[in-house]
Every structure is written in structure tokens, then in C-alpha cells.
PDB file of C-alpha atoms in Angstrom:
ATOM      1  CA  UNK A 110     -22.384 -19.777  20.436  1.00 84.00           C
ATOM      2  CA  UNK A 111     -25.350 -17.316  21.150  1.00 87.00           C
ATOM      3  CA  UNK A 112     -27.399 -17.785  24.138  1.00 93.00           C
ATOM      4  CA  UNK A 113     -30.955 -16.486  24.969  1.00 96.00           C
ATOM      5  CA  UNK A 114     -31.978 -17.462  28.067  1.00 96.00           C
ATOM      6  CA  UNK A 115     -35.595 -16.082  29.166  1.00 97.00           C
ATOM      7  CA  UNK A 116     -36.753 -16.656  32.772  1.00 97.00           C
ATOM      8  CA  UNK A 117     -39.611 -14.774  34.856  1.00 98.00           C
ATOM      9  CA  UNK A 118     -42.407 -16.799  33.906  1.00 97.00           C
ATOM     10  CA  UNK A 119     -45.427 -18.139  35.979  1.00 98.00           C
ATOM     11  CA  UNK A 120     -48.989 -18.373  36.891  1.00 98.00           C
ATOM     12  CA  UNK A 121     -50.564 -15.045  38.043  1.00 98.00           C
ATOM     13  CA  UNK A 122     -54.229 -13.898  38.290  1.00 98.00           C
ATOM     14  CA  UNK A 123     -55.844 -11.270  36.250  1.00 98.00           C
ATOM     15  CA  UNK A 124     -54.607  -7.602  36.578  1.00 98.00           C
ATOM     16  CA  UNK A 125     -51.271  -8.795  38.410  1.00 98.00           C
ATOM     17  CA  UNK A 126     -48.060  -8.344  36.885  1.00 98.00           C
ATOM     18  CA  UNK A 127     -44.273 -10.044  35.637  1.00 98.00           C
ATOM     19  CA  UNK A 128     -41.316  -8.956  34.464  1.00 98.00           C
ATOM     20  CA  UNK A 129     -39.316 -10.887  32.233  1.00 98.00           C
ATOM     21  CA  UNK A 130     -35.592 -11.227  31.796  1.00 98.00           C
ATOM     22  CA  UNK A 131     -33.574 -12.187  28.470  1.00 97.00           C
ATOM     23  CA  UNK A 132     -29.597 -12.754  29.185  1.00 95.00           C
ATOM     24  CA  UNK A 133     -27.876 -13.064  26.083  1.00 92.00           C
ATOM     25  CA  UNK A 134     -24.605 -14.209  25.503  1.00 87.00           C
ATOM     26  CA  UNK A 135     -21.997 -15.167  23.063  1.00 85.00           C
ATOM     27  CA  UNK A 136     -22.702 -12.440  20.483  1.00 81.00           C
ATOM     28  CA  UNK A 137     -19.855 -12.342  17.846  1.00 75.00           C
ATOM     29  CA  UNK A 138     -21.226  -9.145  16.235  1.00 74.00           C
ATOM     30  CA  UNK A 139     -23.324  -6.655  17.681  1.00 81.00           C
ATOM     31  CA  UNK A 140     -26.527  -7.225  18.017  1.00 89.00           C
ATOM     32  CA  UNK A 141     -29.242  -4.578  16.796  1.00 93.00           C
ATOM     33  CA  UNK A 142     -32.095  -5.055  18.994  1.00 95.00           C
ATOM     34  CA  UNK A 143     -34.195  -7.996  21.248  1.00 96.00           C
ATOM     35  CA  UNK A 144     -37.796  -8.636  20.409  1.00 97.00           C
ATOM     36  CA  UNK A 145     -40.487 -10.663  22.585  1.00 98.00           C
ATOM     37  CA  UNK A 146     -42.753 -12.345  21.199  1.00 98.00           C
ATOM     38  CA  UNK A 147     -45.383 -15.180  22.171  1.00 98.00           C
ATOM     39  CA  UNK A 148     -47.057 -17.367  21.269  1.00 98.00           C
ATOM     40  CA  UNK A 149     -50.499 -19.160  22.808  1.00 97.00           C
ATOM     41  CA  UNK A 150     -51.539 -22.668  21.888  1.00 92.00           C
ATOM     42  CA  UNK A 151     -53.226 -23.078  18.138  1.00 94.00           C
ATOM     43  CA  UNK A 152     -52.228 -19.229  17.722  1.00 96.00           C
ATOM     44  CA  UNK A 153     -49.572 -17.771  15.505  1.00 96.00           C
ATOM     45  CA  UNK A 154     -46.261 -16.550  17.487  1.00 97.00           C
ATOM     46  CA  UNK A 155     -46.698 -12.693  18.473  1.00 97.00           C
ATOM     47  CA  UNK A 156     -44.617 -10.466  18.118  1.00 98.00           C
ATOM     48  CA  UNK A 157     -45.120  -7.716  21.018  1.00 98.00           C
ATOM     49  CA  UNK A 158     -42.140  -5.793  21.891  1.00 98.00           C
ATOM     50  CA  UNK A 159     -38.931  -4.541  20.822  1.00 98.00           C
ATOM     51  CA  UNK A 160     -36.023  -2.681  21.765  1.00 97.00           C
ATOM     52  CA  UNK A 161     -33.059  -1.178  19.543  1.00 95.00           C
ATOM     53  CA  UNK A 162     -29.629  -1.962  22.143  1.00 91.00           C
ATOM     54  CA  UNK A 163     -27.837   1.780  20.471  1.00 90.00           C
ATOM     55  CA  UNK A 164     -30.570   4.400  20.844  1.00 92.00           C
ATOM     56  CA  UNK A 165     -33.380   2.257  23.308  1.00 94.00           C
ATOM     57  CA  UNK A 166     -35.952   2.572  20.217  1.00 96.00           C
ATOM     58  CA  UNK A 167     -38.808   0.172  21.285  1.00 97.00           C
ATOM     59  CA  UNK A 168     -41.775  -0.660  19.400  1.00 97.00           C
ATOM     60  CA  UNK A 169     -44.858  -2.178  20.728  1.00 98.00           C
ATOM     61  CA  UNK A 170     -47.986  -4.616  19.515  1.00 98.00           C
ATOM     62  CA  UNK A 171     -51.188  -2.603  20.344  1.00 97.00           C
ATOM     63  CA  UNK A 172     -52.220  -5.434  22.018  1.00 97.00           C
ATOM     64  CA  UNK A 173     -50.070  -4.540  24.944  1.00 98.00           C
ATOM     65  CA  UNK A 174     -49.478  -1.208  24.211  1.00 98.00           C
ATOM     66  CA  UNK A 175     -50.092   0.430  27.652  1.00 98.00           C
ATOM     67  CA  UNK A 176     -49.366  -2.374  29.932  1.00 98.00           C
ATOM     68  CA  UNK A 177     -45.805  -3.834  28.997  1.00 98.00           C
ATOM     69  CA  UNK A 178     -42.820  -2.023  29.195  1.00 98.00           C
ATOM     70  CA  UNK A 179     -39.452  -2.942  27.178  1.00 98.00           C
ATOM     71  CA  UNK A 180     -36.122  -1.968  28.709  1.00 97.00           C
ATOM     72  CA  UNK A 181     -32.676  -3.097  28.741  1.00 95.00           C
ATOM     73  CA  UNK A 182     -29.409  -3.381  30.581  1.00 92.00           C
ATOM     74  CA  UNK A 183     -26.724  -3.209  28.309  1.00 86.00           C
ATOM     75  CA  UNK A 184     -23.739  -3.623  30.600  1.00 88.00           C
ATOM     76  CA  UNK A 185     -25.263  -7.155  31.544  1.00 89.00           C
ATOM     77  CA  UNK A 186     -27.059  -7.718  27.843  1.00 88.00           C
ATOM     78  CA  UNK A 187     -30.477  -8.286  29.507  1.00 94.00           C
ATOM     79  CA  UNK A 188     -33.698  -7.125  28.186  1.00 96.00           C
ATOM     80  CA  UNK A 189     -36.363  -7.290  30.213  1.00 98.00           C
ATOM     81  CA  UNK A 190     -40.148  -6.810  29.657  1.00 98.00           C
ATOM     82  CA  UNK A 191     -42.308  -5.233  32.438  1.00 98.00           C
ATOM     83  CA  UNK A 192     -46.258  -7.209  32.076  1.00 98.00           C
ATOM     84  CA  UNK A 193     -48.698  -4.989  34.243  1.00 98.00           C
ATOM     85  CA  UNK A 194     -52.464  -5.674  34.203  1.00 98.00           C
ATOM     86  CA  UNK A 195     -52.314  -8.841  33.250  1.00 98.00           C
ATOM     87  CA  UNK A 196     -55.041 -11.056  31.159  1.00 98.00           C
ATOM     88  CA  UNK A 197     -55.927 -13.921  30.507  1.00 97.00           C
ATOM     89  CA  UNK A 198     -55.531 -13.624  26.472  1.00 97.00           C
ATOM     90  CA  UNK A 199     -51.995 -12.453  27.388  1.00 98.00           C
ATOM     91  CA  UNK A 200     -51.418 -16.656  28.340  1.00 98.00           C
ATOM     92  CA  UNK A 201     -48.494 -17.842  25.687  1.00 98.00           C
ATOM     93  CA  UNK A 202     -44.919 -18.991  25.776  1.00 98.00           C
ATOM     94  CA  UNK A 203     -42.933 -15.708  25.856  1.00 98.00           C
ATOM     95  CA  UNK A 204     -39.562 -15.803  23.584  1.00 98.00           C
ATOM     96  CA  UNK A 205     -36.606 -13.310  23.345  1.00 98.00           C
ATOM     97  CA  UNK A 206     -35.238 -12.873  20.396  1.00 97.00           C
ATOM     98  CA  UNK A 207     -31.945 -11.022  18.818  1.00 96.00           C
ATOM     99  CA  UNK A 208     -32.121  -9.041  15.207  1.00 95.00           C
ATOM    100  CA  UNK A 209     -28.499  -8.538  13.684  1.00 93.00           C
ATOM    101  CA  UNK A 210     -30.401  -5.606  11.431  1.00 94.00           C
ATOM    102  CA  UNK A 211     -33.130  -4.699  12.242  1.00 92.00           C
ATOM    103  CA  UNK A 212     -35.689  -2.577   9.818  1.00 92.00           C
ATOM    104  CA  UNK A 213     -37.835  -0.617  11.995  1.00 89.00           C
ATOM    105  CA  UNK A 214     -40.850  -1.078  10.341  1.00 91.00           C
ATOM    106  CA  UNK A 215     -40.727  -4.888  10.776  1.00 92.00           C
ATOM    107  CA  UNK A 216     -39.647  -4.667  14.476  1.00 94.00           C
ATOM    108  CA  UNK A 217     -42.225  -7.324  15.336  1.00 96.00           C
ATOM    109  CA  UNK A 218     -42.112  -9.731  12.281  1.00 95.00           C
ATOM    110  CA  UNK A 219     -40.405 -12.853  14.051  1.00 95.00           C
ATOM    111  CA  UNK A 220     -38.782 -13.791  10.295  1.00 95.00           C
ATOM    112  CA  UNK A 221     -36.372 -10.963  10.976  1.00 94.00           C
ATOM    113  CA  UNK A 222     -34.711 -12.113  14.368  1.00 96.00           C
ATOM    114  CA  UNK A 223     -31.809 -14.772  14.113  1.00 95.00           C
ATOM    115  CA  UNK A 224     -31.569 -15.713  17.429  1.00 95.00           C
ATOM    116  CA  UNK A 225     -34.187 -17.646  19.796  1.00 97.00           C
ATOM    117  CA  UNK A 226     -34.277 -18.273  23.067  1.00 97.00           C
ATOM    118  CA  UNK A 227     -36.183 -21.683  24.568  1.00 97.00           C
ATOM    119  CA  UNK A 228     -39.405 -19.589  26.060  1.00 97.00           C
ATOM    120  CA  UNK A 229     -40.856 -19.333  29.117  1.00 98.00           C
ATOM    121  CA  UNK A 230     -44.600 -19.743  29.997  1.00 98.00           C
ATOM    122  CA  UNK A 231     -46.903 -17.287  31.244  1.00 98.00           C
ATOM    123  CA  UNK A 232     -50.032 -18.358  32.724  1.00 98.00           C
ATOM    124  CA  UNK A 233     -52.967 -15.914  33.421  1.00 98.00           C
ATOM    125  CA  UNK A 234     -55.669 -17.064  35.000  1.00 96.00           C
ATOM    126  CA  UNK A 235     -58.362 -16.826  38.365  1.00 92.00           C
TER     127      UNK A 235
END
């Protein structure tokens, strides 16, 4: 059975920063890449980040373009995403997410990612 399991989340003020983890598990087939994505309350789910697990590919929302960084572990199947400068916009419920095949140019549509993890929150605020 596949496992997502995000963790990293908390309350931080403006302009500080997080990292995220996403330990995955139980992958039959190889996966093709992890997506984050969030989602903030009354607001559609994000997506904001990807990473391709063969070549490191990422992709990136220009919302956080700049300030969060993708990267991945692939002897321990953790992704991880770097937040720096922090805002308060950037508050949501942050999910991982695993794409069997991906197609690059919908790296951030969250209808093309199979697996979900349970979220963690992310709270930005003075």
C-alpha cells in the first residue's frame, strides 16, 4: 500500500523559513515524480512544486518561484521542499503527492498525481 507521509509543518512569522519532508513508501512501480501542492481555506488546492525522481526535473508555481526549493533523496524516497521568505498568503495545508507519468507540461495540475499524502499545515503569520 503507498504511503505519503508529509511532516515539517508549523507556525512561523513572516520572512522565516521551513522545509518540508515527504517519505513515501510502498511503491509497486516506479514512481515518476512528487508534487506539493496546497491548499488555503475557501481556495482551490495549489499546485507549487515538482520534481521528476530520474533526471531531478522540477517545475515551479511563480508564486514561489524564488523562495522554495524542491529536492529529493532518492535512496530514502523523500522529497523535501525548502520555504524561505515566508508569507502570510503562503498559509495552506501543504500535500505531497506521487505521479506514475507524469507530462511535463501539467507538472502542477493535481488531477495528474495518484497518490496523496494526509497534509500538513503551514501557518504564516506575526
Amino acid at each position: 500500500q503507498v504511503q505519503l507521509v508529509e511532516s515539517g509543518g508549523g507556525s512561523v512569522q513572516p520572512g522565516e523559513s521551513l522545509r518540508l519532508s515527504c517519505a513515501g513508501s510502498g511503491f509497486r512501480s516506479e514512481y515518476d515524480a512528487i508534487g506539493w501542492f496546497r491548499q488555503a481555506p475557501g481556495k482551490e488546492r495549489e499546485g507549487i512544486a515538482c520534481i521528476r525522481k530520474r533526471d531531478g526535473t522540477t517545475y515551479y508555481a511563480d508564486s514561489v518561484k524564488g523562495r522554495f526549493t524542491i529536492s529529493k533523496d532518492n535512496a530514502k524516497d523523500t522529497v523535501y521542499l525548502q520555504m524561505n521568505s515566508l508569507k502570510p498568503e503562503d498559509t495552506a495545508v501543504y500535500y505531497c503527492a506521487a505521479s506514475l507519468l507524469l507530462h511535463p507540461i501539467r507538472a502542477l495540475i493535481s488531477k495528474d498525481y495518484d497518490y496523496w499524502g494526509q497534509g500538513t499545515q503551514v501557518t504564516v503569520s506575526l
